[in-house]
Amino acid sequence: MNKMGYHKGMSKKFQRNIEDFVCEHCGARVSGDGYTNHCPACLYSKDVDINPGDRASECKGLMRPVSIDVKTDGYVILHQCTKCGKERKNKSAKDDSFDAVLKIATNTGR
């Protein structure tokens, strides 16, 4: 498995799953659109995929947002699993809390 959490030899093939969920970190109710992979309120995610959307990870640990990269077309959130340590980058969504993005970007969200 590489540092992005993909098994060697496996593709990054995306599987769209439309799922609603309750954030296990902050309790927010999240309506998924098939591309939703983190809570828009606190930016936490969950280690559920080996490849995006496959729901094949056995870990199921919480993925803590640890840093924000600023890109020309938005932000990229680096998540790290609190259980197994896997890291994965995800694009921010238009409905993400800008206050949460700022907290992570300034390292005050830990």
Short mmCIF file of N, CA and C in Angstrom, two decimals:
data_model
loop_
_atom_site.label_atom_id
_atom_site.label_comp_id
_atom_site.label_asym_id
_atom_site.label_seq_id
_atom_site.Cartn_x
_atom_site.Cartn_y
_atom_site.Cartn_z
N MET A 1 0.85 -1.17 0.00
CA MET A 1 0.00 0.00 0.00
C MET A 1 0.90 1.24 0.00
N ASN A 2 0.60 2.21 -0.87
CA ASN A 2 1.41 3.43 -0.88
C ASN A 2 0.89 4.43 0.14
N LYS A 3 1.54 5.58 0.27
CA LYS A 3 1.16 6.53 1.32
C LYS A 3 -0.21 7.17 1.10
N MET A 4 -0.75 7.09 -0.11
CA MET A 4 -2.09 7.61 -0.37
C MET A 4 -3.16 6.57 -0.04
N GLY A 5 -2.74 5.37 0.35
CA GLY A 5 -3.68 4.36 0.76
C GLY A 5 -4.13 3.42 -0.34
N TYR A 6 -3.51 3.49 -1.52
CA TYR A 6 -3.88 2.60 -2.61
C TYR A 6 -2.96 1.40 -2.60
N HIS A 7 -3.53 0.21 -2.81
CA HIS A 7 -2.72 -0.99 -2.93
C HIS A 7 -1.95 -0.94 -4.23
N LYS A 8 -0.71 -1.39 -4.20
CA LYS A 8 0.10 -1.44 -5.42
C LYS A 8 -0.59 -2.36 -6.42
N GLY A 9 -0.61 -1.94 -7.67
CA GLY A 9 -1.23 -2.74 -8.71
C GLY A 9 -2.72 -2.50 -8.85
N MET A 10 -3.31 -1.77 -7.92
CA MET A 10 -4.74 -1.47 -8.02
C MET A 10 -4.91 -0.08 -8.58
N SER A 11 -5.94 0.12 -9.37
CA SER A 11 -6.17 1.42 -9.97
C SER A 11 -6.87 2.35 -8.99
N LYS A 12 -6.90 3.62 -9.35
CA LYS A 12 -7.61 4.61 -8.56
C LYS A 12 -9.03 4.76 -9.09
N LYS A 13 -9.56 3.73 -9.71
CA LYS A 13 -10.89 3.76 -10.30
C LYS A 13 -11.92 4.20 -9.26
N PHE A 14 -12.69 5.18 -9.61
CA PHE A 14 -13.68 5.76 -8.70
C PHE A 14 -15.01 5.04 -8.84
N GLN A 15 -15.60 4.71 -7.70
CA GLN A 15 -16.94 4.13 -7.67
C GLN A 15 -17.84 5.09 -6.91
N ARG A 16 -18.84 5.64 -7.57
CA ARG A 16 -19.73 6.62 -6.94
C ARG A 16 -20.74 5.91 -6.05
N ASN A 17 -20.83 6.37 -4.79
CA ASN A 17 -21.79 5.86 -3.82
C ASN A 17 -22.53 7.04 -3.21
N ILE A 18 -23.84 7.08 -3.40
CA ILE A 18 -24.64 8.15 -2.80
C ILE A 18 -25.10 7.65 -1.43
N GLU A 19 -24.51 8.22 -0.38
CA GLU A 19 -24.79 7.79 0.98
C GLU A 19 -24.91 9.00 1.90
N ASP A 20 -25.92 8.99 2.75
CA ASP A 20 -26.04 9.97 3.83
C ASP A 20 -25.39 9.33 5.06
N PHE A 21 -24.85 10.18 5.95
CA PHE A 21 -24.23 9.64 7.16
C PHE A 21 -24.24 10.68 8.27
N VAL A 22 -24.03 10.21 9.47
CA VAL A 22 -23.86 11.08 10.63
C VAL A 22 -22.37 11.06 10.95
N CYS A 23 -21.77 12.25 11.01
CA CYS A 23 -20.33 12.35 11.28
C CYS A 23 -20.03 11.77 12.67
N GLU A 24 -19.09 10.84 12.71
CA GLU A 24 -18.71 10.22 13.97
C GLU A 24 -17.85 11.12 14.84
N HIS A 25 -17.38 12.24 14.28
CA HIS A 25 -16.57 13.17 15.07
C HIS A 25 -17.42 14.26 15.70
N CYS A 26 -18.25 14.94 14.89
CA CYS A 26 -19.01 16.08 15.42
C CYS A 26 -20.52 15.85 15.49
N GLY A 27 -21.02 14.76 14.90
CA GLY A 27 -22.44 14.45 14.97
C GLY A 27 -23.31 15.12 13.92
N ALA A 28 -22.70 15.86 12.99
CA ALA A 28 -23.49 16.53 11.94
C ALA A 28 -24.12 15.49 11.02
N ARG A 29 -25.34 15.77 10.57
CA ARG A 29 -26.00 14.92 9.58
C ARG A 29 -25.56 15.41 8.20
N VAL A 30 -25.04 14.49 7.39
CA VAL A 30 -24.47 14.84 6.09
C VAL A 30 -25.27 14.14 4.99
N SER A 31 -25.73 14.92 4.00
CA SER A 31 -26.40 14.36 2.83
C SER A 31 -25.36 14.18 1.74
N GLY A 32 -25.08 12.94 1.40
CA GLY A 32 -24.07 12.65 0.39
C GLY A 32 -24.62 12.83 -1.01
N ASP A 33 -23.72 13.18 -1.94
CA ASP A 33 -24.11 13.35 -3.34
C ASP A 33 -23.40 12.36 -4.26
N GLY A 34 -22.73 11.40 -3.68
CA GLY A 34 -21.98 10.44 -4.47
C GLY A 34 -20.52 10.80 -4.58
N TYR A 35 -20.18 12.04 -4.23
CA TYR A 35 -18.80 12.49 -4.23
C TYR A 35 -18.38 12.92 -2.82
N THR A 36 -19.32 12.93 -1.88
CA THR A 36 -19.06 13.35 -0.51
C THR A 36 -18.18 12.32 0.18
N ASN A 37 -17.05 12.78 0.71
CA ASN A 37 -16.16 11.84 1.41
C ASN A 37 -15.71 12.36 2.76
N HIS A 38 -16.27 13.50 3.18
CA HIS A 38 -15.93 14.02 4.50
C HIS A 38 -17.07 14.92 4.99
N CYS A 39 -17.06 15.20 6.27
CA CYS A 39 -18.08 16.04 6.90
C CYS A 39 -17.80 17.50 6.55
N PRO A 40 -18.78 18.23 6.01
CA PRO A 40 -18.54 19.63 5.66
C PRO A 40 -18.43 20.54 6.89
N ALA A 41 -18.88 20.07 8.05
CA ALA A 41 -18.82 20.89 9.26
C ALA A 41 -17.45 20.85 9.92
N CYS A 42 -16.85 19.64 10.08
CA CYS A 42 -15.58 19.53 10.80
C CYS A 42 -14.45 18.99 9.91
N LEU A 43 -14.76 18.57 8.69
CA LEU A 43 -13.82 18.07 7.69
C LEU A 43 -13.27 16.67 7.97
N TYR A 44 -13.76 16.00 9.04
CA TYR A 44 -13.32 14.63 9.30
C TYR A 44 -13.90 13.70 8.24
N SER A 45 -13.20 12.61 7.98
CA SER A 45 -13.61 11.59 7.03
C SER A 45 -13.55 10.25 7.75
N LYS A 46 -13.71 9.16 7.00
CA LYS A 46 -13.63 7.83 7.59
C LYS A 46 -12.88 6.92 6.64
N ASP A 47 -12.04 6.07 7.18
CA ASP A 47 -11.23 5.15 6.39
C ASP A 47 -12.09 3.96 5.95
N VAL A 48 -12.84 4.16 4.87
CA VAL A 48 -13.74 3.11 4.39
C VAL A 48 -13.35 2.55 3.04
N ASP A 49 -12.44 3.22 2.31
CA ASP A 49 -12.10 2.80 0.96
C ASP A 49 -10.64 2.39 0.83
N ILE A 50 -10.41 1.38 -0.03
CA ILE A 50 -9.06 1.10 -0.49
C ILE A 50 -8.84 1.94 -1.74
N ASN A 51 -9.77 1.86 -2.68
CA ASN A 51 -9.82 2.73 -3.86
C ASN A 51 -11.09 3.55 -3.74
N PRO A 52 -11.08 4.80 -4.18
CA PRO A 52 -12.22 5.70 -3.95
C PRO A 52 -13.58 5.08 -4.29
N GLY A 53 -14.43 5.02 -3.25
CA GLY A 53 -15.80 4.56 -3.42
C GLY A 53 -16.02 3.07 -3.29
N ASP A 54 -14.95 2.26 -3.10
CA ASP A 54 -15.15 0.81 -3.10
C ASP A 54 -15.63 0.25 -1.75
N ARG A 55 -15.51 1.01 -0.68
CA ARG A 55 -15.93 0.63 0.68
C ARG A 55 -15.30 -0.69 1.12
N ALA A 56 -14.06 -0.95 0.65
CA ALA A 56 -13.39 -2.22 0.92
C ALA A 56 -12.39 -2.17 2.07
N SER A 57 -12.19 -1.02 2.69
CA SER A 57 -11.24 -0.94 3.80
C SER A 57 -11.83 -1.61 5.04
N GLU A 58 -11.02 -2.38 5.71
CA GLU A 58 -11.46 -3.02 6.95
C GLU A 58 -11.21 -2.15 8.16
N CYS A 59 -10.42 -1.09 8.02
CA CYS A 59 -10.00 -0.26 9.14
C CYS A 59 -11.18 0.47 9.80
N LYS A 60 -11.90 1.27 9.04
CA LYS A 60 -13.06 2.05 9.50
C LYS A 60 -12.72 3.11 10.55
N GLY A 61 -11.42 3.48 10.65
CA GLY A 61 -11.02 4.51 11.61
C GLY A 61 -11.40 5.90 11.12
N LEU A 62 -11.44 6.86 12.05
CA LEU A 62 -11.70 8.25 11.68
C LEU A 62 -10.47 8.83 11.00
N MET A 63 -10.70 9.62 9.97
CA MET A 63 -9.63 10.29 9.23
C MET A 63 -9.63 11.77 9.65
N ARG A 64 -8.61 12.15 10.39
CA ARG A 64 -8.49 13.52 10.90
C ARG A 64 -7.91 14.43 9.84
N PRO A 65 -8.51 15.61 9.63
CA PRO A 65 -7.91 16.56 8.70
C PRO A 65 -6.65 17.15 9.33
N VAL A 66 -5.50 16.98 8.67
CA VAL A 66 -4.25 17.42 9.27
C VAL A 66 -3.62 18.62 8.59
N SER A 67 -3.95 18.85 7.32
CA SER A 67 -3.41 20.02 6.64
C SER A 67 -4.27 20.38 5.44
N ILE A 68 -4.07 21.60 4.97
CA ILE A 68 -4.79 22.13 3.81
C ILE A 68 -3.76 22.64 2.82
N ASP A 69 -3.90 22.22 1.57
CA ASP A 69 -3.10 22.78 0.48
C ASP A 69 -4.00 23.71 -0.32
N VAL A 70 -3.50 24.90 -0.61
CA VAL A 70 -4.25 25.86 -1.42
C VAL A 70 -3.90 25.64 -2.88
N LYS A 71 -4.91 25.42 -3.69
CA LYS A 71 -4.75 25.23 -5.13
C LYS A 71 -5.49 26.36 -5.85
N THR A 72 -5.24 26.53 -7.12
CA THR A 72 -5.89 27.60 -7.88
C THR A 72 -7.40 27.39 -7.97
N ASP A 73 -7.84 26.14 -7.91
CA ASP A 73 -9.27 25.85 -8.04
C ASP A 73 -9.92 25.43 -6.72
N GLY A 74 -9.27 25.69 -5.59
CA GLY A 74 -9.85 25.36 -4.29
C GLY A 74 -8.81 24.86 -3.31
N TYR A 75 -9.26 24.01 -2.40
CA TYR A 75 -8.40 23.49 -1.34
C TYR A 75 -8.35 21.97 -1.41
N VAL A 76 -7.22 21.42 -0.96
CA VAL A 76 -7.07 19.98 -0.85
C VAL A 76 -6.79 19.68 0.62
N ILE A 77 -7.59 18.76 1.18
CA ILE A 77 -7.48 18.39 2.58
C ILE A 77 -6.67 17.10 2.68
N LEU A 78 -5.65 17.10 3.52
CA LEU A 78 -4.92 15.87 3.81
C LEU A 78 -5.52 15.26 5.06
N HIS A 79 -6.04 14.04 4.93
CA HIS A 79 -6.60 13.31 6.06
C HIS A 79 -5.62 12.23 6.49
N GLN A 80 -5.56 11.98 7.79
CA GLN A 80 -4.75 10.90 8.33
C GLN A 80 -5.62 10.06 9.25
N CYS A 81 -5.60 8.75 9.04
CA CYS A 81 -6.41 7.84 9.84
C CYS A 81 -5.88 7.79 11.28
N THR A 82 -6.78 7.97 12.24
CA THR A 82 -6.40 7.95 13.65
C THR A 82 -6.17 6.52 14.15
N LYS A 83 -6.57 5.53 13.35
CA LYS A 83 -6.41 4.13 13.75
C LYS A 83 -5.19 3.48 13.11
N CYS A 84 -5.04 3.62 11.77
CA CYS A 84 -3.95 2.91 11.08
C CYS A 84 -2.87 3.85 10.52
N GLY A 85 -3.13 5.16 10.51
CA GLY A 85 -2.13 6.12 10.05
C GLY A 85 -2.15 6.41 8.56
N LYS A 86 -3.00 5.71 7.79
CA LYS A 86 -3.06 5.95 6.34
C LYS A 86 -3.39 7.41 6.06
N GLU A 87 -2.77 7.95 5.01
CA GLU A 87 -3.05 9.32 4.59
C GLU A 87 -3.71 9.31 3.22
N ARG A 88 -4.63 10.27 3.03
CA ARG A 88 -5.31 10.40 1.75
C ARG A 88 -5.67 11.87 1.55
N LYS A 89 -5.51 12.35 0.33
CA LYS A 89 -5.87 13.72 -0.01
C LYS A 89 -7.24 13.74 -0.67
N ASN A 90 -8.03 14.76 -0.32
CA ASN A 90 -9.36 14.93 -0.89
C ASN A 90 -9.61 16.40 -1.18
N LYS A 91 -10.26 16.67 -2.30
CA LYS A 91 -10.63 18.05 -2.61
C LYS A 91 -11.69 18.53 -1.64
N SER A 92 -11.62 19.81 -1.29
CA SER A 92 -12.67 20.38 -0.47
C SER A 92 -13.94 20.51 -1.32
N ALA A 93 -15.06 20.60 -0.64
CA ALA A 93 -16.34 20.75 -1.32
C ALA A 93 -16.85 22.17 -1.12
N LYS A 94 -17.72 22.60 -2.02
CA LYS A 94 -18.22 23.99 -1.95
C LYS A 94 -18.99 24.27 -0.67
N ASP A 95 -19.55 23.23 -0.03
CA ASP A 95 -20.31 23.45 1.20
C ASP A 95 -19.48 23.22 2.47
N ASP A 96 -18.17 23.02 2.33
CA ASP A 96 -17.31 22.86 3.51
C ASP A 96 -17.26 24.16 4.31
N SER A 97 -17.21 24.01 5.62
CA SER A 97 -17.10 25.16 6.51
C SER A 97 -15.76 25.86 6.28
N PHE A 98 -15.82 27.13 5.88
CA PHE A 98 -14.57 27.87 5.66
C PHE A 98 -13.84 28.06 6.98
N ASP A 99 -14.58 28.21 8.09
CA ASP A 99 -13.94 28.32 9.40
C ASP A 99 -13.14 27.05 9.72
N ALA A 100 -13.69 25.88 9.39
CA ALA A 100 -12.97 24.62 9.63
C ALA A 100 -11.72 24.54 8.75
N VAL A 101 -11.84 24.98 7.49
CA VAL A 101 -10.68 25.00 6.59
C VAL A 101 -9.59 25.90 7.18
N LEU A 102 -9.97 27.09 7.66
CA LEU A 102 -9.00 28.02 8.25
C LEU A 102 -8.34 27.44 9.50
N LYS A 103 -9.12 26.77 10.34
CA LYS A 103 -8.55 26.16 11.55
C LYS A 103 -7.47 25.15 11.20
N ILE A 104 -7.74 24.31 10.20
CA ILE A 104 -6.76 23.31 9.79
C ILE A 104 -5.56 23.98 9.14
N ALA A 105 -5.83 24.96 8.28
CA ALA A 105 -4.75 25.65 7.56
C ALA A 105 -3.80 26.38 8.52
N THR A 106 -4.32 26.85 9.62
CA THR A 106 -3.49 27.57 10.59
C THR A 106 -3.06 26.68 11.76
N ASN A 107 -3.33 25.36 11.62
CA ASN A 107 -2.97 24.37 12.64
C ASN A 107 -3.60 24.61 14.00
N THR A 108 -4.79 25.24 14.01
CA THR A 108 -5.49 25.42 15.29
C THR A 108 -6.64 24.44 15.42
N GLY A 109 -6.82 23.56 14.43
CA GLY A 109 -7.92 22.63 14.45
C GLY A 109 -7.61 21.28 15.08
N ARG A 110 -6.43 21.13 15.65
CA ARG A 110 -6.03 19.82 16.21
C ARG A 110 -6.51 19.63 17.60
#
